[in-house]
PDB file of C-alpha atoms in Angstrom:
ATOM      1  CA  MET A 975       0.536  -9.632  11.936  1.00  0.00           C
ATOM      2  CA  LYS A 976       0.699  -8.067  15.386  1.00  0.00           C
ATOM      3  CA  TYR A 977       4.412  -7.881  15.945  1.00  0.00           C
ATOM      4  CA  ILE A 978       7.562  -6.970  14.103  1.00  0.00           C
ATOM      5  CA  LYS A 979       8.822  -9.806  11.939  1.00  0.00           C
ATOM      6  CA  TYR A 980      12.551 -10.342  12.158  1.00  0.00           C
ATOM      7  CA  TYR A 981      14.609 -11.937   9.428  1.00  0.00           C
ATOM      8  CA  LYS A 982      18.041 -13.363  10.119  1.00  0.00           C
ATOM      9  CA  HIS A 983      20.883 -12.006   8.038  1.00  0.00           C
ATOM     10  CA  SER A 984      22.619 -15.387   8.133  1.00  0.00           C
ATOM     11  CA  LYS A 985      22.376 -18.804   9.771  1.00  0.00           C
ATOM     12  CA  SER A 986      23.820 -17.413  12.977  1.00  0.00           C
ATOM     13  CA  LYS A 987      21.806 -18.120  16.127  1.00  0.00           C
ATOM     14  CA  LEU A 988      22.888 -14.862  17.742  1.00  0.00           C
ATOM     15  CA  MET A 989      20.043 -12.806  16.253  1.00  0.00           C
ATOM     16  CA  PRO A 990      17.493 -13.348  19.064  1.00  0.00           C
ATOM     17  CA  PHE A 991      20.114 -12.386  21.665  1.00  0.00           C
ATOM     18  CA  SER A 992      21.186  -9.352  19.668  1.00  0.00           C
ATOM     19  CA  PHE A 993      17.578  -8.268  19.339  1.00  0.00           C
ATOM     20  CA  SER A 994      17.091  -8.621  23.102  1.00  0.00           C
ATOM     21  CA  ILE A 995      20.113  -6.410  23.729  1.00  0.00           C
ATOM     22  CA  CYS A 996      18.729  -3.817  21.289  1.00  0.00           C
ATOM     23  CA  LEU A 997      15.352  -3.867  23.006  1.00  0.00           C
ATOM     24  CA  ILE A 998      16.875  -3.532  26.477  1.00  0.00           C
ATOM     25  CA  PHE A 999      19.068  -0.682  25.260  1.00  0.00           C
ATOM     26  CA  LEU A1000      16.040   1.033  23.773  1.00  0.00           C
ATOM     27  CA  LEU A1001      14.051   0.733  26.978  1.00  0.00           C
ATOM     28  CA  ILE A1002      16.935   1.981  29.101  1.00  0.00           C
ATOM     29  CA  GLU A1003      17.718   4.913  26.856  1.00  0.00           C
ATOM     30  CA  LYS A1004      14.143   5.995  26.187  1.00  0.00           C
ATOM     31  CA  PRO A1005      13.697   8.167  29.313  1.00  0.00           C
ATOM     32  CA  VAL A1006      17.050   9.872  28.693  1.00  0.00           C
ATOM     33  CA  SER A1007      16.414  10.634  25.018  1.00  0.00           C
ATOM     34  CA  ALA A1008      12.696  11.326  25.309  1.00  0.00           C
ATOM     35  CA  SER A1009      13.249  15.058  24.874  1.00  0.00           C
ATOM     36  CA  HIS A1010      15.007  14.502  21.535  1.00  0.00           C
ATOM     37  CA  ASP A1011      12.800  13.298  18.707  1.00  0.00           C
ATOM     38  CA  LYS A1012      14.398  10.723  16.425  1.00  0.00           C
ATOM     39  CA  ILE A1013      14.142  11.709  12.754  1.00  0.00           C
ATOM     40  CA  VAL A1014      13.218   8.798  10.483  1.00  0.00           C
ATOM     41  CA  ASN A1015      13.427   9.066   6.698  1.00  0.00           C
ATOM     42  CA  PHE A1016      11.243   6.922   4.427  1.00  0.00           C
ATOM     43  CA  THR A1017      11.041   5.858   0.797  1.00  0.00           C
ATOM     44  CA  THR A1018       8.135   4.508  -1.240  1.00  0.00           C
ATOM     45  CA  SER A1019       6.764   4.088  -4.758  1.00  0.00           C
ATOM     46  CA  SER A1020       6.371   7.193  -6.906  1.00  0.00           C
ATOM     47  CA  SER A1021       2.952   6.286  -8.319  1.00  0.00           C
ATOM     48  CA  ILE A1022       0.452   5.575  -5.566  1.00  0.00           C
ATOM     49  CA  LYS A1023      -2.052   8.403  -5.448  1.00  0.00           C
ATOM     50  CA  PRO A1024      -4.104   8.986  -3.302  1.00  0.00           C
ATOM     51  CA  PHE A1025      -1.884   7.310  -0.703  1.00  0.00           C
ATOM     52  CA  PHE A1026       1.069   9.604  -1.422  1.00  0.00           C
ATOM     53  CA  PHE A1027       1.431  12.625  -3.682  1.00  0.00           C
ATOM     54  CA  VAL A1028       4.900  13.201  -5.096  1.00  0.00           C
ATOM     55  CA  ASP A1029       6.420  16.545  -4.002  1.00  0.00           C
ATOM     56  CA  GLU A1030       3.503  17.164  -1.654  1.00  0.00           C
ATOM     57  CA  GLN A1031       3.261  16.426   2.043  1.00  0.00           C
ATOM     58  CA  ARG A1032      -0.141  14.807   1.830  1.00  0.00           C
ATOM     59  CA  GLY A1033      -1.961  11.622   0.970  1.00  0.00           C
ATOM     60  CA  LEU A1034      -3.796   8.979   2.979  1.00  0.00           C
ATOM     61  CA  GLN A1035      -0.761   6.938   4.011  1.00  0.00           C
ATOM     62  CA  TYR A1036       1.320  10.059   4.537  1.00  0.00           C
ATOM     63  CA  GLU A1037      -1.250  11.449   6.974  1.00  0.00           C
ATOM     64  CA  LEU A1038      -1.566   8.129   8.803  1.00  0.00           C
ATOM     65  CA  LEU A1039       2.194   7.863   9.180  1.00  0.00           C
ATOM     66  CA  GLN A1040       2.520  11.483  10.264  1.00  0.00           C
ATOM     67  CA  ALA A1041      -0.216  11.041  12.875  1.00  0.00           C
ATOM     68  CA  ALA A1042       1.326   7.811  14.155  1.00  0.00           C
ATOM     69  CA  LEU A1043       4.790   9.265  14.597  1.00  0.00           C
ATOM     70  CA  ALA A1044       3.330  12.335  16.310  1.00  0.00           C
ATOM     71  CA  THR A1045       2.176  10.063  19.157  1.00  0.00           C
ATOM     72  CA  SER A1046       5.765   9.057  19.932  1.00  0.00           C
ATOM     73  CA  HIS A1047       9.196  10.625  20.046  1.00  0.00           C
ATOM     74  CA  VAL A1048       9.765  10.091  16.340  1.00  0.00           C
ATOM     75  CA  LYS A1049       9.764  12.815  13.712  1.00  0.00           C
ATOM     76  CA  LEU A1050       8.790  12.181  10.098  1.00  0.00           C
ATOM     77  CA  GLY A1051      11.750  13.166   7.962  1.00  0.00           C
ATOM     78  CA  GLN A1052      11.963  13.121   4.175  1.00  0.00           C
ATOM     79  CA  VAL A1053       9.911  10.815   1.983  1.00  0.00           C
ATOM     80  CA  THR A1054      11.872   9.791  -1.115  1.00  0.00           C
ATOM     81  CA  PHE A1055       9.869   8.515  -4.089  1.00  0.00           C
ATOM     82  CA  ALA A1056      11.479   5.871  -6.272  1.00  0.00           C
ATOM     83  CA  SER A1057      10.778   2.693  -8.183  1.00  0.00           C
ATOM     84  CA  ASN A1058       9.997  -0.316  -6.001  1.00  0.00           C
ATOM     85  CA  LEU A1059      13.402  -1.911  -6.607  1.00  0.00           C
ATOM     86  CA  ARG A1060      15.355   1.309  -6.016  1.00  0.00           C
ATOM     87  CA  ALA A1061      13.366   2.082  -2.850  1.00  0.00           C
ATOM     88  CA  LEU A1062      14.220  -1.331  -1.443  1.00  0.00           C
ATOM     89  CA  ARG A1063      17.874  -0.883  -2.352  1.00  0.00           C
ATOM     90  CA  LEU A1064      18.035   2.526  -0.633  1.00  0.00           C
ATOM     91  CA  VAL A1065      16.979   0.920   2.660  1.00  0.00           C
ATOM     92  CA  LYS A1066      19.140  -2.188   2.338  1.00  0.00           C
ATOM     93  CA  THR A1067      22.191  -0.003   1.725  1.00  0.00           C
ATOM     94  CA  LYS A1068      21.170   2.108   4.767  1.00  0.00           C
ATOM     95  CA  LYS A1069      20.887   5.338   2.803  1.00  0.00           C
ATOM     96  CA  ILE A1070      17.272   5.658   4.007  1.00  0.00           C
ATOM     97  CA  ASP A1071      15.813   4.290   7.242  1.00  0.00           C
ATOM     98  CA  CYS A1072      12.589   2.588   6.143  1.00  0.00           C
ATOM     99  CA  ILE A1073      10.551   1.601   3.092  1.00  0.00           C
ATOM    100  CA  ILE A1074       6.768   1.992   3.037  1.00  0.00           C
ATOM    101  CA  ASN A1075       4.789  -0.815   1.351  1.00  0.00           C
ATOM    102  CA  SER A1076       7.624  -3.271   1.745  1.00  0.00           C
ATOM    103  CA  PRO A1077       7.359  -6.853   0.504  1.00  0.00           C
ATOM    104  CA  ALA A1078       6.677  -9.208   3.421  1.00  0.00           C
ATOM    105  CA  ASN A1079       9.767 -11.258   2.596  1.00  0.00           C
ATOM    106  CA  SER A1080      12.383  -8.498   2.535  1.00  0.00           C
ATOM    107  CA  GLU A1081      15.534 -10.341   3.547  1.00  0.00           C
ATOM    108  CA  GLY A1082      17.610  -8.602   6.209  1.00  0.00           C
ATOM    109  CA  LEU A1083      15.027  -5.925   7.033  1.00  0.00           C
ATOM    110  CA  PHE A1084      12.741  -5.584  10.051  1.00  0.00           C
ATOM    111  CA  LEU A1085       8.990  -5.362   9.401  1.00  0.00           C
ATOM    112  CA  THR A1086       6.468  -3.394  11.390  1.00  0.00           C
ATOM    113  CA  GLN A1087       2.779  -4.217  11.462  1.00  0.00           C
ATOM    114  CA  SER A1088       0.667  -3.011   8.564  1.00  0.00           C
ATOM    115  CA  LEU A1089      -0.054   0.728   8.517  1.00  0.00           C
ATOM    116  CA  ILE A1090      -3.033   0.190   6.189  1.00  0.00           C
ATOM    117  CA  ASP A1091      -4.513  -2.599   4.080  1.00  0.00           C
ATOM    118  CA  TYR A1092      -5.048  -2.293   0.329  1.00  0.00           C
ATOM    119  CA  GLN A1093      -8.124  -3.841  -1.283  1.00  0.00           C
ATOM    120  CA  ASN A1094      -7.687  -4.843  -4.918  1.00  0.00           C
ATOM    121  CA  SER A1095     -10.943  -5.449  -6.789  1.00  0.00           C
ATOM    122  CA  VAL A1096     -12.311  -5.999 -10.280  1.00  0.00           C
ATOM    123  CA  PHE A1097     -14.308  -3.177 -11.905  1.00  0.00           C
ATOM    124  CA  TYR A1098     -16.519  -3.283 -14.986  1.00  0.00           C
ATOM    125  CA  LEU A1099     -19.327  -1.227 -16.508  1.00  0.00           C
ATOM    126  CA  SER A1100     -22.592  -2.530 -15.068  1.00  0.00           C
ATOM    127  CA  LYS A1101     -24.415  -2.303 -18.395  1.00  0.00           C
ATOM    128  CA  ASN A1102     -22.197  -5.107 -19.742  1.00  0.00           C
ATOM    129  CA  GLN A1103     -23.520  -7.537 -17.129  1.00  0.00           C
ATOM    130  CA  LEU A1104     -20.331  -9.596 -16.988  1.00  0.00           C
ATOM    131  CA  ALA A1105     -20.474 -12.901 -15.163  1.00  0.00           C
ATOM    132  CA  ILE A1106     -17.557 -12.508 -12.759  1.00  0.00           C
ATOM    133  CA  ASP A1107     -17.952 -14.408  -9.527  1.00  0.00           C
ATOM    134  CA  SER A1108     -14.557 -16.071  -9.215  1.00  0.00           C
ATOM    135  CA  VAL A1109     -10.958 -15.587 -10.303  1.00  0.00           C
ATOM    136  CA  GLN A1110     -11.444 -18.242 -12.992  1.00  0.00           C
ATOM    137  CA  ASP A1111     -14.175 -16.109 -14.595  1.00  0.00           C
ATOM    138  CA  LEU A1112     -11.525 -13.516 -15.481  1.00  0.00           C
ATOM    139  CA  LYS A1113     -10.349 -15.815 -18.276  1.00  0.00           C
ATOM    140  CA  ASN A1114     -13.470 -14.871 -20.223  1.00  0.00           C
ATOM    141  CA  VAL A1115     -13.035 -11.070 -20.324  1.00  0.00           C
ATOM    142  CA  SER A1116     -10.506  -8.616 -21.710  1.00  0.00           C
ATOM    143  CA  LEU A1117      -8.613  -7.372 -18.693  1.00  0.00           C
ATOM    144  CA  VAL A1118      -6.094  -4.738 -17.584  1.00  0.00           C
ATOM    145  CA  GLY A1119      -4.175  -5.032 -14.334  1.00  0.00           C
ATOM    146  CA  PHE A1120      -1.829  -2.680 -12.520  1.00  0.00           C
ATOM    147  CA  GLN A1121       1.911  -3.145 -12.973  1.00  0.00           C
ATOM    148  CA  ASN A1122       3.102  -6.533 -11.607  1.00  0.00           C
ATOM    149  CA  ALA A1123      -0.463  -7.417 -10.564  1.00  0.00           C
ATOM    150  CA  SER A1124       0.175 -11.032 -11.552  1.00  0.00           C
ATOM    151  CA  HIS A1125       2.785 -11.253  -8.792  1.00  0.00           C
ATOM    152  CA  TYR A1126       0.605  -9.708  -6.088  1.00  0.00           C
ATOM    153  CA  LEU A1127      -2.794 -11.356  -6.510  1.00  0.00           C
ATOM    154  CA  GLY A1128      -2.085 -14.972  -5.666  1.00  0.00           C
ATOM    155  CA  GLN A1129      -1.081 -18.157  -7.475  1.00  0.00           C
ATOM    156  CA  GLU A1130      -4.472 -18.754  -9.092  1.00  0.00           C
ATOM    157  CA  PHE A1131      -4.452 -15.364 -10.792  1.00  0.00           C
ATOM    158  CA  LEU A1132      -0.785 -15.762 -11.766  1.00  0.00           C
ATOM    159  CA  GLU A1133      -1.597 -18.964 -13.675  1.00  0.00           C
ATOM    160  CA  ILE A1134      -4.463 -17.237 -15.480  1.00  0.00           C
ATOM    161  CA  ALA A1135      -2.297 -14.229 -16.377  1.00  0.00           C
ATOM    162  CA  LYS A1136       0.331 -16.490 -17.974  1.00  0.00           C
ATOM    163  CA  THR A1137      -2.090 -17.886 -20.548  1.00  0.00           C
ATOM    164  CA  HIS A1138      -4.689 -15.093 -20.851  1.00  0.00           C
ATOM    165  CA  SER A1139      -4.703 -13.943 -24.471  1.00  0.00           C
ATOM    166  CA  ASN A1140      -6.315 -10.593 -23.666  1.00  0.00           C
ATOM    167  CA  TYR A1141      -4.644  -9.493 -20.446  1.00  0.00           C
ATOM    168  CA  ILE A1142      -2.138  -6.661 -20.099  1.00  0.00           C
ATOM    169  CA  GLU A1143      -0.595  -4.687 -17.235  1.00  0.00           C
ATOM    170  CA  VAL A1144      -0.007  -0.939 -17.293  1.00  0.00           C
ATOM    171  CA  ALA A1145       1.973   1.285 -14.954  1.00  0.00           C
ATOM    172  CA  ASN A1146      -0.290   4.331 -15.279  1.00  0.00           C
ATOM    173  CA  GLN A1147      -3.338   3.610 -13.135  1.00  0.00           C
ATOM    174  CA  LYS A1148      -5.249   6.621 -14.399  1.00  0.00           C
ATOM    175  CA  ASN A1149      -5.008   5.110 -17.880  1.00  0.00           C
ATOM    176  CA  GLN A1150      -6.579   1.920 -16.548  1.00  0.00           C
ATOM    177  CA  VAL A1151      -9.650   3.847 -15.438  1.00  0.00           C
ATOM    178  CA  LEU A1152      -9.839   5.771 -18.722  1.00  0.00           C
ATOM    179  CA  MET A1153      -9.625   2.531 -20.716  1.00  0.00           C
ATOM    180  CA  LEU A1154     -12.578   1.162 -18.764  1.00  0.00           C
ATOM    181  CA  PHE A1155     -14.850   4.167 -19.246  1.00  0.00           C
ATOM    182  CA  ARG A1156     -13.875   4.555 -22.899  1.00  0.00           C
ATOM    183  CA  GLU A1157     -14.798   0.880 -23.324  1.00  0.00           C
ATOM    184  CA  ARG A1158     -11.436  -0.172 -24.683  1.00  0.00           C
ATOM    185  CA  ILE A1159     -11.370  -2.990 -22.134  1.00  0.00           C
ATOM    186  CA  GLN A1160     -14.070  -4.983 -20.359  1.00  0.00           C
ATOM    187  CA  ALA A1161     -12.638  -4.999 -16.843  1.00  0.00           C
ATOM    188  CA  ILE A1162      -9.762  -3.652 -14.776  1.00  0.00           C
ATOM    189  CA  ILE A1163      -8.116  -4.713 -11.527  1.00  0.00           C
ATOM    190  CA  LEU A1164      -7.219  -1.872  -9.211  1.00  0.00           C
ATOM    191  CA  GLU A1165      -7.040  -0.917  -5.543  1.00  0.00           C
ATOM    192  CA  GLU A1166     -10.435   0.468  -4.525  1.00  0.00           C
ATOM    193  CA  ARG A1167      -9.266   3.841  -3.211  1.00  0.00           C
ATOM    194  CA  ILE A1168      -7.065   4.356  -6.259  1.00  0.00           C
ATOM    195  CA  PHE A1169     -10.037   3.626  -8.530  1.00  0.00           C
ATOM    196  CA  ASP A1170     -12.257   6.073  -6.614  1.00  0.00           C
ATOM    197  CA  TYR A1171      -9.577   8.769  -6.766  1.00  0.00           C
ATOM    198  CA  TYR A1172      -8.988   8.540 -10.521  1.00  0.00           C
ATOM    199  CA  ARG A1173     -12.708   8.104 -11.188  1.00  0.00           C
ATOM    200  CA  SER A1174     -13.268  11.480  -9.565  1.00  0.00           C
ATOM    201  CA  GLN A1175     -10.363  12.990 -11.528  1.00  0.00           C
ATOM    202  CA  ILE A1176     -11.790  12.029 -14.928  1.00  0.00           C
ATOM    203  CA  ASP A1177     -15.415  12.831 -14.089  1.00  0.00           C
ATOM    204  CA  SER A1178     -15.482  15.809 -16.451  1.00  0.00           C
ATOM    205  CA  GLN A1179     -14.349  13.593 -19.339  1.00  0.00           C
ATOM    206  CA  ILE A1180     -17.306  11.242 -18.985  1.00  0.00           C
ATOM    207  CA  LYS A1181     -20.404  12.462 -20.827  1.00  0.00           C
ATOM    208  CA  SER A1182     -23.008  10.992 -18.489  1.00  0.00           C
ATOM    209  CA  PRO A1183     -23.136   9.130 -15.155  1.00  0.00           C
ATOM    210  CA  VAL A1184     -21.936   5.565 -15.605  1.00  0.00           C
ATOM    211  CA  GLU A1185     -22.702   2.779 -13.171  1.00  0.00           C
ATOM    212  CA  VAL A1186     -19.804   0.537 -12.273  1.00  0.00           C
ATOM    213  CA  THR A1187     -19.824  -2.895 -10.665  1.00  0.00           C
ATOM    214  CA  LYS A1188     -17.121  -3.779  -8.179  1.00  0.00           C
ATOM    215  CA  VAL A1189     -16.255  -7.409  -7.437  1.00  0.00           C
ATOM    216  CA  LYS A1190     -14.013  -8.340  -4.525  1.00  0.00           C
ATOM    217  CA  LEU A1191     -12.147 -11.437  -5.636  1.00  0.00           C
ATOM    218  CA  PHE A1192      -8.953 -10.827  -3.680  1.00  0.00           C
ATOM    219  CA  GLY A1193      -8.235 -10.576   0.028  1.00  0.00           C
ATOM    220  CA  GLN A1194      -6.943  -7.454   1.718  1.00  0.00           C
ATOM    221  CA  ALA A1195      -3.243  -6.778   1.218  1.00  0.00           C
ATOM    222  CA  PRO A1196      -1.385  -5.540   4.332  1.00  0.00           C
ATOM    223  CA  ARG A1197       1.058  -2.698   3.645  1.00  0.00           C
ATOM    224  CA  TYR A1198       4.125  -3.114   5.831  1.00  0.00           C
ATOM    225  CA  ILE A1199       6.959  -0.756   6.682  1.00  0.00           C
ATOM    226  CA  ALA A1200      10.455  -2.261   6.759  1.00  0.00           C
ATOM    227  CA  CYS A1201      13.559  -0.693   8.347  1.00  0.00           C
ATOM    228  CA  HIS A1202      17.215  -1.671   8.228  1.00  0.00           C
ATOM    229  CA  ASP A1203      17.558  -1.032  11.964  1.00  0.00           C
ATOM    230  CA  PRO A1204      15.550  -3.048  14.554  1.00  0.00           C
ATOM    231  CA  GLU A1205      15.382  -0.146  17.007  1.00  0.00           C
ATOM    232  CA  THR A1206      13.785   2.110  14.397  1.00  0.00           C
ATOM    233  CA  ALA A1207      11.337  -0.657  13.459  1.00  0.00           C
ATOM    234  CA  ILE A1208      10.321  -1.000  17.113  1.00  0.00           C
ATOM    235  CA  LEU A1209       9.688   2.734  17.423  1.00  0.00           C
ATOM    236  CA  VAL A1210       7.624   2.901  14.226  1.00  0.00           C
ATOM    237  CA  ASN A1211       5.699  -0.245  15.145  1.00  0.00           C
ATOM    238  CA  GLU A1212       4.807   1.147  18.575  1.00  0.00           C
ATOM    239  CA  ALA A1213       3.711   4.421  16.983  1.00  0.00           C
ATOM    240  CA  ILE A1214       1.360   2.575  14.607  1.00  0.00           C
ATOM    241  CA  SER A1215      -0.072   0.578  17.509  1.00  0.00           C
ATOM    242  CA  GLN A1216      -0.777   3.725  19.490  1.00  0.00           C
ATOM    243  CA  LEU A1217      -2.490   5.409  16.548  1.00  0.00           C
ATOM    244  CA  LYS A1218      -4.739   2.404  15.870  1.00  0.00           C
ATOM    245  CA  GLN A1219      -5.980   2.583  19.469  1.00  0.00           C
ATOM    246  CA  THR A1220      -7.365   6.074  18.879  1.00  0.00           C
ATOM    247  CA  ASN A1221     -10.341   7.404  16.910  1.00  0.00           C
ATOM    248  CA  LEU A1222      -7.945   9.477  14.820  1.00  0.00           C
ATOM    249  CA  TYR A1223      -6.962   6.426  12.735  1.00  0.00           C
ATOM    250  CA  GLN A1224     -10.515   5.852  11.472  1.00  0.00           C
ATOM    251  CA  ASP A1225     -11.133   9.596  11.190  1.00  0.00           C
ATOM    252  CA  ILE A1226      -8.233   9.958   8.749  1.00  0.00           C
ATOM    253  CA  LEU A1227      -9.469   7.001   6.676  1.00  0.00           C
ATOM    254  CA  LEU A1228     -13.027   8.340   6.479  1.00  0.00           C
ATOM    255  CA  LYS A1229     -11.971  11.893   5.685  1.00  0.00           C
ATOM    256  CA  ALA A1230      -9.756  10.746   2.821  1.00  0.00           C
ATOM    257  CA  GLU A1231     -12.396   8.461   1.343  1.00  0.00           C
ATOM    258  CA  ARG A1232     -15.068  11.172   1.468  1.00  0.00           C
ATOM    259  CA  SER A1233     -12.828  13.513  -0.498  1.00  0.00           C
ATOM    260  CA  TYR A1234     -12.849  11.393  -3.653  1.00  0.00           C
ATOM    261  CA  SER A1235     -15.464   8.645  -3.324  1.00  0.00           C
ATOM    262  CA  GLY A1236     -19.172   8.708  -4.048  1.00  0.00           C
ATOM    263  CA  VAL A1237     -18.801   9.924  -7.634  1.00  0.00           C
ATOM    264  CA  SER A1238     -19.493   6.567  -9.216  1.00  0.00           C
ATOM    265  CA  GLU A1239     -22.230   4.157  -8.301  1.00  0.00           C
ATOM    266  CA  LEU A1240     -20.708   0.884  -7.168  1.00  0.00           C
ATOM    267  CA  LYS A1241     -22.305  -2.485  -6.654  1.00  0.00           C
ATOM    268  CA  LYS A1242     -20.629  -5.185  -4.581  1.00  0.00           C
TER     269      LYS A1242
END
C-alpha cells in the first residue's frame, strides 16, 4: 500500500468530497500552523517486545515512529498499551488519535502506509530434522503459535489449526521460545525479531549452544497505523514516507536487530 486507505462510515457518497475539503484545509493551514507541532497520541498492544516496551520510551517501532514524526510538524504524545480490542475501541471512540498495528479492515478509521513489516516464521531445533517445506507439513508436528495466530496467517493455516490435534496458542511469547528449547514442543510460529529477542533473553538458561532452523512459510505482514481523523492520518502517512526516503530508516532497523540477534544459529 502506498497511500492512505479510506473507509466510508456509511453508504453516503459525500466521503470523497469531504476528504478533498479536509486535504485542501490541511494544505492551506499548514504554513500558518507550521510553528506549532501537532501532538498525536497512540495506542498499541501491551505485549510486543522488542517493538515496544511497556512503560519505556523505546523499542524498534517506537524509535521508527519517533524518527518519522520528527521529520514533520507532529509531536509523539503518549503511547497507551492495551489489549488489541481495547486499543481499537479507544481510537474509534476518539479518546486516542491513532492505533499502531491496526487491522487492515478497521471500519471507520483512516489507514496510513505500513510503518514496518512483520515476518512470521516457523522455528524448530535443527537436530530434529523436521520435514517442513509447506504449510501442510505443519499437520505432522506438535506446534505452538502466538495468540490468534490462526486468524493472521491465512486461510490454509486456519483450516489446519481447526483440526490439528497438537496445536495450541499462547499469549506469552517468551514461553513459546522456552517450550521450544526445553523440547516440550517440536515447532513454534513467531515473528522473527520477537524470536531473536527472547532467544537472547533466555540464553543463560540454555546449557549449550543450540542450532535452530527457521522456515519462512508466510508472507510479510504490513503493520498499519489507523487514525479516527483523516487529517491526522495524512500527517502521519507523510511523516512515514519522508523517513523511508532517508538512510535513518534502515539504520534504526539494523541497530535494533544487532542488539539482540546473532545469538542463535539460524538456517533458512
